[in-house]
Amino acid sequence: MKDGASNPKGTPDPKSVKPAYETPFGSVLEGKIEDALESEHLNRLKGKVNLILTSPPYPLVRKKQYGNSNGQEYLDWLSSLAVGLSDLLADDGSIVVEIGNAWEPGSPTMSTLPLEALMAFKRKANLNLC
Ligand SMILES: C[S@@+](CC[C@H](N)C(=O)[O-])C[C@H]1O[C@@H](n2cnc3c(N)ncnc32)[C@H](O)[C@@H]1O
């Protein structure tokens, strides 16, 4: 089903991605990144994007209202986005990813998951780290 479309019953497709608002400079899309990457909105930008700046959910021990996974599930989720996002980049384009630090539960030590997630993301799409 195309993005922004309805299902056969006429109700909006929950997987749809729709423009929330537009200006002469561009538009804001509302929806999940997984769906946006499959949408025509982003499909037509393949190879043309100079900067992707993102602050995805962090692999926090404490659950956030917006839902955040942890451990291998987090690594798999974040790295599953790497190829789709990097396909959007122009040859000299960059992805800036902010991943917040997290603590190990019950221990005064830092989780290495943010670093591992960054490396998994980099490896998956054969990116360079700046
Ligand atoms: C770490 S917060 C970003 C906070 C942001 N940097 C700020 O300062 O407000 C992660 C955001 O990602 C959103 N989010 C969660 N899952 C998502 C998904 N699958 N696709 C797109 N956004 C998602 C959450 O709703 C949340 O707003």
mmCIF file of C-alpha atoms and ligand atoms in Angstrom:
data_model
loop_
_atom_site.group_PDB
_atom_site.id
_atom_site.type_symbol
_atom_site.label_atom_id
_atom_site.label_comp_id
_atom_site.label_asym_id
_atom_site.label_seq_id
_atom_site.Cartn_x
_atom_site.Cartn_y
_atom_site.Cartn_z
ATOM 1 C CA MET A 1 0.000 0.000 0.000
ATOM 2 C CA LYS A 2 1.301 3.467 -0.883
ATOM 3 C CA ASP A 3 2.103 5.816 1.975
ATOM 4 C CA GLY A 4 -0.758 8.022 3.059
ATOM 5 C CA ALA A 5 -3.251 5.519 1.640
ATOM 6 C CA SER A 6 -6.325 3.971 3.265
ATOM 7 C CA ASN A 7 -7.009 0.304 3.704
ATOM 8 C CA PRO A 8 -9.966 -1.317 1.840
ATOM 9 C CA LYS A 9 -12.349 -0.320 4.666
ATOM 10 C CA GLY A 10 -11.434 3.338 4.165
ATOM 11 C CA THR A 11 -9.737 3.782 7.542
ATOM 12 C CA PRO A 12 -6.234 5.295 7.530
ATOM 13 C CA ASP A 13 -3.460 2.728 7.296
ATOM 14 C CA PRO A 14 -1.627 2.770 10.665
ATOM 15 C CA LYS A 15 1.619 2.222 8.769
ATOM 16 C CA SER A 16 1.120 5.330 6.659
ATOM 17 C CA VAL A 17 3.518 8.242 6.693
ATOM 18 C CA LYS A 18 1.982 11.621 6.080
ATOM 19 C CA PRO A 19 3.254 15.184 5.821
ATOM 20 C CA ALA A 20 2.486 16.958 9.104
ATOM 21 C CA TYR A 21 3.185 20.380 7.610
ATOM 22 C CA GLU A 22 5.009 21.964 4.716
ATOM 23 C CA THR A 23 6.851 25.217 4.062
ATOM 24 C CA PRO A 24 8.551 26.500 0.898
ATOM 25 C CA PHE A 25 11.753 24.944 2.293
ATOM 26 C CA GLY A 26 10.445 21.424 2.841
ATOM 27 C CA SER A 27 8.060 19.259 4.795
ATOM 28 C CA VAL A 28 7.844 17.375 8.079
ATOM 29 C CA LEU A 29 6.667 13.768 7.829
ATOM 30 C CA GLU A 30 4.808 12.090 10.660
ATOM 31 C CA GLY A 31 5.220 8.351 11.161
ATOM 32 C CA LYS A 32 7.706 5.642 12.029
ATOM 33 C CA ILE A 33 11.126 5.671 10.425
ATOM 34 C CA GLU A 34 10.656 2.065 9.281
ATOM 35 C CA ASP A 35 7.554 3.126 7.318
ATOM 36 C CA ALA A 36 9.074 6.398 6.122
ATOM 37 C CA LEU A 37 11.989 4.501 4.574
ATOM 38 C CA GLU A 38 9.505 2.476 2.502
ATOM 39 C CA SER A 39 7.479 5.522 1.493
ATOM 40 C CA GLU A 40 7.522 7.454 -1.757
ATOM 41 C CA HIS A 41 8.334 10.592 0.257
ATOM 42 C CA LEU A 42 11.814 9.288 0.998
ATOM 43 C CA ASN A 43 12.174 7.003 -2.009
ATOM 44 C CA ARG A 44 12.425 10.010 -4.301
ATOM 45 C CA LEU A 45 15.270 11.429 -2.194
ATOM 46 C CA LYS A 46 17.569 8.430 -2.655
ATOM 47 C CA GLY A 47 21.152 9.523 -3.267
ATOM 48 C CA LYS A 48 20.317 13.196 -2.739
ATOM 49 C CA VAL A 49 20.443 13.802 1.013
ATOM 50 C CA ASN A 50 23.428 15.684 2.455
ATOM 51 C CA LEU A 51 22.629 15.314 6.146
ATOM 52 C CA ILE A 52 20.531 12.928 8.225
ATOM 53 C CA LEU A 53 20.449 14.145 11.825
ATOM 54 C CA THR A 54 18.708 11.788 14.206
ATOM 55 C CA SER A 55 18.156 11.203 17.892
ATOM 56 C CA PRO A 56 16.610 7.732 17.962
ATOM 57 C CA PRO A 57 15.325 6.063 21.150
ATOM 58 C CA TYR A 58 18.262 5.276 23.438
ATOM 59 C CA PRO A 59 19.055 1.804 24.845
ATOM 60 C CA LEU A 60 18.142 2.956 28.334
ATOM 61 C CA VAL A 61 17.647 0.561 31.213
ATOM 62 C CA ARG A 62 14.671 2.628 32.373
ATOM 63 C CA LYS A 63 11.751 2.303 29.951
ATOM 64 C CA LYS A 64 10.568 5.481 28.244
ATOM 65 C CA GLN A 65 6.959 6.191 27.330
ATOM 66 C CA TYR A 66 7.788 6.150 23.590
ATOM 67 C CA GLY A 67 9.101 2.602 23.871
ATOM 68 C CA ASN A 68 12.776 1.689 23.787
ATOM 69 C CA SER A 69 14.383 -1.705 23.503
ATOM 70 C CA ASN A 70 17.640 -2.910 25.009
ATOM 71 C CA GLY A 71 20.439 -5.411 24.415
ATOM 72 C CA GLN A 72 20.532 -7.387 21.178
ATOM 73 C CA GLU A 73 17.028 -6.224 20.291
ATOM 74 C CA TYR A 74 18.261 -2.602 20.289
ATOM 75 C CA LEU A 75 21.360 -3.464 18.227
ATOM 76 C CA ASP A 76 19.220 -5.295 15.676
ATOM 77 C CA TRP A 77 16.635 -2.492 15.510
ATOM 78 C CA LEU A 78 19.095 0.376 15.066
ATOM 79 C CA SER A 79 21.337 -1.453 12.607
ATOM 80 C CA SER A 80 18.307 -2.549 10.564
ATOM 81 C CA LEU A 81 17.870 1.132 9.652
ATOM 82 C CA ALA A 82 21.456 1.673 8.482
ATOM 83 C CA VAL A 83 21.142 0.587 4.856
ATOM 84 C CA GLY A 84 17.813 2.351 4.265
ATOM 85 C CA LEU A 85 19.135 5.597 5.725
ATOM 86 C CA SER A 86 22.492 5.495 3.965
ATOM 87 C CA ASP A 87 20.780 4.780 0.608
ATOM 88 C CA LEU A 88 19.339 8.284 0.931
ATOM 89 C CA LEU A 89 22.761 9.900 1.206
ATOM 90 C CA ALA A 90 24.532 11.781 -1.554
ATOM 91 C CA ASP A 91 28.135 10.683 -2.146
ATOM 92 C CA ASP A 92 29.379 13.297 0.319
ATOM 93 C CA GLY A 93 26.427 12.973 2.710
ATOM 94 C CA SER A 94 26.587 12.196 6.436
ATOM 95 C CA ILE A 95 24.439 10.644 9.129
ATOM 96 C CA VAL A 96 24.698 12.176 12.597
ATOM 97 C CA VAL A 97 23.268 9.846 15.257
ATOM 98 C CA GLU A 98 22.861 10.912 18.857
ATOM 99 C CA ILE A 99 22.686 7.900 21.168
ATOM 100 C CA GLY A 100 22.421 8.762 24.850
ATOM 101 C CA ASN A 101 24.604 7.027 27.431
ATOM 102 C CA ALA A 102 23.113 4.372 29.675
ATOM 103 C CA TRP A 103 24.151 2.748 32.951
ATOM 104 C CA GLU A 104 24.328 -0.949 33.724
ATOM 105 C CA PRO A 105 21.458 -1.901 36.041
ATOM 106 C CA GLY A 106 22.547 -2.042 39.692
ATOM 107 C CA SER A 107 26.178 -1.180 38.924
ATOM 108 C CA PRO A 108 28.099 2.129 38.751
ATOM 109 C CA THR A 109 29.354 1.259 35.255
ATOM 110 C CA MET A 110 28.444 2.517 31.819
ATOM 111 C CA SER A 111 26.663 0.315 29.306
ATOM 112 C CA THR A 112 28.709 -0.213 26.139
ATOM 113 C CA LEU A 113 25.512 -0.694 24.150
ATOM 114 C CA PRO A 114 25.497 2.844 22.656
ATOM 115 C CA LEU A 115 29.041 2.242 21.312
ATOM 116 C CA GLU A 116 28.177 -1.260 20.098
ATOM 117 C CA ALA A 117 25.041 0.062 18.411
ATOM 118 C CA LEU A 118 27.054 2.734 16.620
ATOM 119 C CA MET A 119 29.563 0.142 15.390
ATOM 120 C CA ALA A 120 26.823 -2.270 14.300
ATOM 121 C CA PHE A 121 25.132 0.573 12.383
ATOM 122 C CA LYS A 122 28.449 1.532 10.754
ATOM 123 C CA ARG A 123 29.267 -2.063 9.760
ATOM 124 C CA LYS A 124 25.813 -2.823 8.380
ATOM 125 C CA ALA A 125 25.981 -0.031 5.789
ATOM 126 C CA ASN A 126 29.750 -0.017 5.332
ATOM 127 C CA LEU A 127 29.991 3.558 6.607
ATOM 128 C CA ASN A 128 32.985 5.530 7.858
ATOM 129 C CA LEU A 129 33.137 7.057 11.328
ATOM 130 C CA CYS A 130 34.005 10.757 11.552
HETATM 131 C C1 LIG B 1 15.591 9.973 22.409
HETATM 132 S S1 LIG B 1 14.033 10.600 21.881
HETATM 133 C C2 LIG B 1 14.520 11.966 20.948
HETATM 134 C C3 LIG B 1 14.453 13.160 21.758
HETATM 135 C C4 LIG B 1 14.785 14.412 20.964
HETATM 136 N N1 LIG B 1 16.188 14.406 20.645
HETATM 137 C C5 LIG B 1 14.430 15.591 21.815
HETATM 138 O O1 LIG B 1 15.349 16.238 22.313
HETATM 139 O O2 LIG B 1 13.249 15.818 22.025
HETATM 140 C C6 LIG B 1 13.542 9.427 20.656
HETATM 141 C C7 LIG B 1 12.329 9.857 19.826
HETATM 142 O O3 LIG B 1 12.122 8.884 18.803
HETATM 143 C C8 LIG B 1 10.740 8.667 18.643
HETATM 144 N N2 LIG B 1 10.579 7.303 18.075
HETATM 145 C C9 LIG B 1 10.475 6.127 18.733
HETATM 146 N N3 LIG B 1 10.390 5.094 17.864
HETATM 147 C C10 LIG B 1 10.428 5.655 16.615
HETATM 148 C C11 LIG B 1 10.354 5.110 15.295
HETATM 149 N N4 LIG B 1 10.240 3.796 15.085
HETATM 150 N N5 LIG B 1 10.415 5.973 14.259
HETATM 151 C C12 LIG B 1 10.530 7.314 14.472
HETATM 152 N N6 LIG B 1 10.609 7.887 15.690
HETATM 153 C C13 LIG B 1 10.555 7.058 16.754
HETATM 154 C C14 LIG B 1 10.147 8.820 20.032
HETATM 155 O O4 LIG B 1 8.788 9.190 19.945
HETATM 156 C C15 LIG B 1 11.026 9.927 20.616
HETATM 157 O O5 LIG B 1 10.432 11.178 20.360
#
